[in-house]
Amino acid sequence: MLVVADNFQITDPAICAAIDTMQAAPLQKRIRRYEAAGAQAIDVNMGPLGAHGSRKMVFCIEALQEVSSLPLYIDTVNSQAIEAALKICRNPVVINGFSLQPSKLETILPLAVTYDVDIIGYLLDPGGQVAADCQTRLALAIELYDCFQKSGLEPERLIVDPIVVPLIWQDGVKQAGEVLQTLRQLPDVLGFPVRTIAGLSNLTAGRGYREKRLLMEKAYLPMLSSAGLDMILMNINHSETIHLVHTCRVFTHPGIFTWEQI
Amino acid sequence: MLVVADNFQITDPAICAAIDTMQAAPLQKRIRRYEAAGAQAIDVNMGPLGAHGSRKMVFCIEALQEVSSLPLYIDTVNSQAIEAALKICRNPVVINGFSLQPSKLETILPLAVTYDVDIIGYLLDPGGQVAADCQTRLALAIELYDCFQKSGLEPERLIVDPIVVPLIWQDGVKQAGEVLQTLRQLPDVLGFPVRTIAGLSNLTAGRGYREKRLLMEKAYLPMLSSAGLDMILMNINHSETIHLVHTCRVFTHPGIFTWEQI
């Protein structure tokens, strides 16, 4: 599993302030810290981005790629800002992302075609709602892949997100299982070893219970790994969970095991 | 997952000495400690048992059931000692176990019939060797279940052990994956929700690397849980792993989640 940091968010007051006042240093300090903590890619979560969205995005991407060559996941629903990022981003880039929502099919998916980059597809229904179970997720995946193929992109460009939901949702525990089943069945259903990503922090969304949240995370992560997950979007400050990612890799990279490798 | 302690072993010098000198107190102290640490059943691993095997077994079972009502897993290849235990054991009891090895089919499986108790069946070939992969394990399971059914036992009496092997074996990492696949497919292959058990300590067998061994254990345990494992035979002194068993239960017992439950 590849570790994608989910910490770079415009909702973080310090990041928001640095972007508003066009100060690169605080942003660069962050990405250096995430990289040191084990991030192999950074989700640049810019929210919907209002006025000057493209300008803010460009400033941010420029600042980050000045100090890091990590892949950047461009995470916003603002297609103009995504395009602005794609035009200037020299690091490997992933659009995060599209779904069956008509606006995203119309404005975001085509950007992956134009700029020939990887794109994450969420298994959400056309209204943006989370599916109730594995079967519905797989049906959405078939529909999503159909749109994807029609756009002319190579299958390798697709990364599917089955959508992890908070455990505290009414059906949260059941959903955690449905996500695992979806991950296991996706390659067969789509007919190729499609790459997958999941947001671990979402599982324990909310406040309080820090120790328990870490425990739930550390129980669910190996389950995701064992179900075939390729990329984990997670809180890079959770060092024990990062360590666990490395440990899980032993099981997904067959070869002769030695204690020195972990 | 039910926690079965694997710590009660006649190879433990203190346990061996207590049995040899017929002192109940040290054995009773042990089982009390295992129970306090979270054991829900105890594997009474007596090895092959030589001279006075039945007498030693009876002494041991009597000592344990005097202070604990936990289920006892009678773990020896000595069928006479197993029978001696079954005759006097008042606690819930499980025979651990039989396989396709002719001697075990002839002498151990019939004891489960006579005393109408649960029995563990190992997915080993008739020569006692570990299977190379999932498909071979499933074929062994079908053969084992066939023998089991012919003996007249109810399906609910069977507990299958797919055999976890040490990671340091040449194909240890691959085998860890084959065990997970076996667990996932067993219910479909046998046609009923057969119960399963696996020995976690075996994964990290050997000396040294204590921290790393705990890490590997904590990565593999949720994978086993997610693959449907019912009972985990494990070192009861590993408190963090025990805690993780409880955490994993959240995912296997669907219902409304609250942070207070873990």
PDB file of C-alpha atoms in Angstrom, chain A residues 35-126:
ATOM      1  CA  GLU A  35       7.384  13.416   3.535  1.00  0.00           C
ATOM      2  CA  ALA A  36       9.660  12.822   6.523  1.00  0.00           C
ATOM      3  CA  ALA A  37       6.789  11.079   8.310  1.00  0.00           C
ATOM      4  CA  GLY A  38       6.407   8.575   5.473  1.00  0.00           C
ATOM      5  CA  ALA A  39       4.045  10.161   2.955  1.00  0.00           C
ATOM      6  CA  GLN A  40       4.559   8.803  -0.559  1.00  0.00           C
ATOM      7  CA  ALA A  41       2.034  11.194  -2.063  1.00  0.00           C
ATOM      8  CA  ILE A  42       0.095  14.229  -0.853  1.00  0.00           C
ATOM      9  CA  ASP A  43      -3.594  14.885  -1.234  1.00  0.00           C
ATOM     10  CA  VAL A  44      -3.920  18.614  -1.834  1.00  0.00           C
ATOM     11  CA  ASN A  45      -7.419  19.114  -0.474  1.00  0.00           C
ATOM     12  CA  MET A  46      -8.509  22.591  -1.483  1.00  0.00           C
ATOM     13  CA  GLY A  47     -12.226  22.254  -0.812  1.00  0.00           C
ATOM     14  CA  PRO A  48     -14.648  23.832  -3.289  1.00  0.00           C
ATOM     15  CA  LEU A  49     -12.442  26.942  -3.728  1.00  0.00           C
ATOM     16  CA  GLY A  50     -14.386  30.145  -4.207  1.00  0.00           C
ATOM     17  CA  ALA A  51     -13.051  33.393  -5.626  1.00  0.00           C
ATOM     18  CA  HIS A  52      -9.541  33.232  -7.104  1.00  0.00           C
ATOM     19  CA  GLY A  53      -9.716  29.428  -6.914  1.00  0.00           C
ATOM     20  CA  SER A  54      -7.312  28.868  -9.786  1.00  0.00           C
ATOM     21  CA  ARG A  55      -4.851  31.453  -8.527  1.00  0.00           C
ATOM     22  CA  LYS A  56      -4.824  29.861  -5.063  1.00  0.00           C
ATOM     23  CA  MET A  57      -4.400  26.396  -6.507  1.00  0.00           C
ATOM     24  CA  VAL A  58      -1.495  27.442  -8.720  1.00  0.00           C
ATOM     25  CA  PHE A  59       0.243  29.207  -5.860  1.00  0.00           C
ATOM     26  CA  CYS A  60      -0.141  26.126  -3.711  1.00  0.00           C
ATOM     27  CA  ILE A  61       1.095  23.622  -6.290  1.00  0.00           C
ATOM     28  CA  GLU A  62       4.058  25.848  -7.182  1.00  0.00           C
ATOM     29  CA  ALA A  63       5.003  26.129  -3.521  1.00  0.00           C
ATOM     30  CA  LEU A  64       4.810  22.387  -2.953  1.00  0.00           C
ATOM     31  CA  GLN A  65       6.637  21.222  -6.061  1.00  0.00           C
ATOM     32  CA  GLU A  66       9.442  23.642  -5.325  1.00  0.00           C
ATOM     33  CA  VAL A  67      10.489  21.519  -2.353  1.00  0.00           C
ATOM     34  CA  SER A  68       9.095  18.040  -3.047  1.00  0.00           C
ATOM     35  CA  SER A  69       8.805  15.683  -5.981  1.00  0.00           C
ATOM     36  CA  LEU A  70       6.032  13.632  -4.357  1.00  0.00           C
ATOM     37  CA  PRO A  71       2.940  12.903  -6.452  1.00  0.00           C
ATOM     38  CA  LEU A  72       0.205  15.466  -5.784  1.00  0.00           C
ATOM     39  CA  TYR A  73      -3.464  14.485  -5.675  1.00  0.00           C
ATOM     40  CA  ILE A  74      -5.511  17.466  -6.800  1.00  0.00           C
ATOM     41  CA  ASP A  75      -8.548  17.324  -4.538  1.00  0.00           C
ATOM     42  CA  THR A  76     -11.284  19.834  -5.321  1.00  0.00           C
ATOM     43  CA  VAL A  77     -14.623  19.918  -7.145  1.00  0.00           C
ATOM     44  CA  ASN A  78     -13.550  23.121  -8.902  1.00  0.00           C
ATOM     45  CA  SER A  79     -12.686  21.978 -12.430  1.00  0.00           C
ATOM     46  CA  GLN A  80     -11.108  25.292 -13.414  1.00  0.00           C
ATOM     47  CA  ALA A  81      -8.731  25.076 -10.462  1.00  0.00           C
ATOM     48  CA  ILE A  82      -7.931  21.453 -11.359  1.00  0.00           C
ATOM     49  CA  GLU A  83      -7.074  22.494 -14.895  1.00  0.00           C
ATOM     50  CA  ALA A  84      -4.930  25.359 -13.636  1.00  0.00           C
ATOM     51  CA  ALA A  85      -3.037  22.841 -11.475  1.00  0.00           C
ATOM     52  CA  LEU A  86      -2.600  20.363 -14.318  1.00  0.00           C
ATOM     53  CA  LYS A  87      -1.135  23.055 -16.544  1.00  0.00           C
ATOM     54  CA  ILE A  88       1.697  23.868 -14.178  1.00  0.00           C
ATOM     55  CA  CYS A  89       2.248  20.713 -12.121  1.00  0.00           C
ATOM     56  CA  ARG A  90       5.572  19.021 -12.873  1.00  0.00           C
ATOM     57  CA  ASN A  91       5.235  16.346 -10.150  1.00  0.00           C
ATOM     58  CA  PRO A  92       3.294  13.181 -10.908  1.00  0.00           C
ATOM     59  CA  VAL A  93      -0.336  14.159 -10.554  1.00  0.00           C
ATOM     60  CA  VAL A  94      -3.663  12.489  -9.843  1.00  0.00           C
ATOM     61  CA  ILE A  95      -7.087  14.128 -10.134  1.00  0.00           C
ATOM     62  CA  ASN A  96      -9.161  13.453  -6.997  1.00  0.00           C
ATOM     63  CA  GLY A  97     -11.655  12.887  -8.449  1.00  0.00           C
ATOM     64  CA  PHE A  98     -14.796  12.149 -10.359  1.00  0.00           C
ATOM     65  CA  SER A  99     -17.965  10.085  -9.889  1.00  0.00           C
ATOM     66  CA  LEU A 100     -21.222   9.423 -11.721  1.00  0.00           C
ATOM     67  CA  GLN A 101     -22.447  12.884 -10.698  1.00  0.00           C
ATOM     68  CA  PRO A 102     -23.214  14.532 -14.072  1.00  0.00           C
ATOM     69  CA  SER A 103     -21.237  17.707 -13.318  1.00  0.00           C
ATOM     70  CA  LYS A 104     -18.111  15.673 -12.575  1.00  0.00           C
ATOM     71  CA  LEU A 105     -18.510  13.494 -15.654  1.00  0.00           C
ATOM     72  CA  GLU A 106     -18.848  16.620 -17.743  1.00  0.00           C
ATOM     73  CA  THR A 107     -16.176  18.849 -16.291  1.00  0.00           C
ATOM     74  CA  ILE A 108     -13.633  16.757 -14.353  1.00  0.00           C
ATOM     75  CA  LEU A 109     -13.282  13.445 -16.223  1.00  0.00           C
ATOM     76  CA  PRO A 110     -12.432  15.230 -19.520  1.00  0.00           C
ATOM     77  CA  LEU A 111      -9.459  16.911 -17.800  1.00  0.00           C
ATOM     78  CA  ALA A 112      -7.865  13.502 -17.204  1.00  0.00           C
ATOM     79  CA  VAL A 113      -8.210  12.873 -20.944  1.00  0.00           C
ATOM     80  CA  THR A 114      -6.813  16.222 -22.038  1.00  0.00           C
ATOM     81  CA  TYR A 115      -3.841  16.078 -19.681  1.00  0.00           C
ATOM     82  CA  ASP A 116      -3.515  12.261 -19.749  1.00  0.00           C
ATOM     83  CA  VAL A 117      -3.256  11.811 -16.004  1.00  0.00           C
ATOM     84  CA  ASP A 118      -4.511   9.346 -13.392  1.00  0.00           C
ATOM     85  CA  ILE A 119      -7.915  10.010 -11.889  1.00  0.00           C
ATOM     86  CA  ILE A 120      -9.750   8.691  -8.843  1.00  0.00           C
ATOM     87  CA  GLY A 121     -13.337   7.533  -9.382  1.00  0.00           C
ATOM     88  CA  TYR A 122     -15.628   7.439  -6.343  1.00  0.00           C
ATOM     89  CA  LEU A 123     -18.247   4.716  -6.096  1.00  0.00           C
ATOM     90  CA  LEU A 124     -21.051   7.205  -5.400  1.00  0.00           C
ATOM     91  CA  ASP A 125     -24.405   7.281  -7.158  1.00  0.00           C
ATOM     92  CA  PRO A 126     -25.269  10.044  -9.664  1.00  0.00           C
TER      93      PRO A 126
END
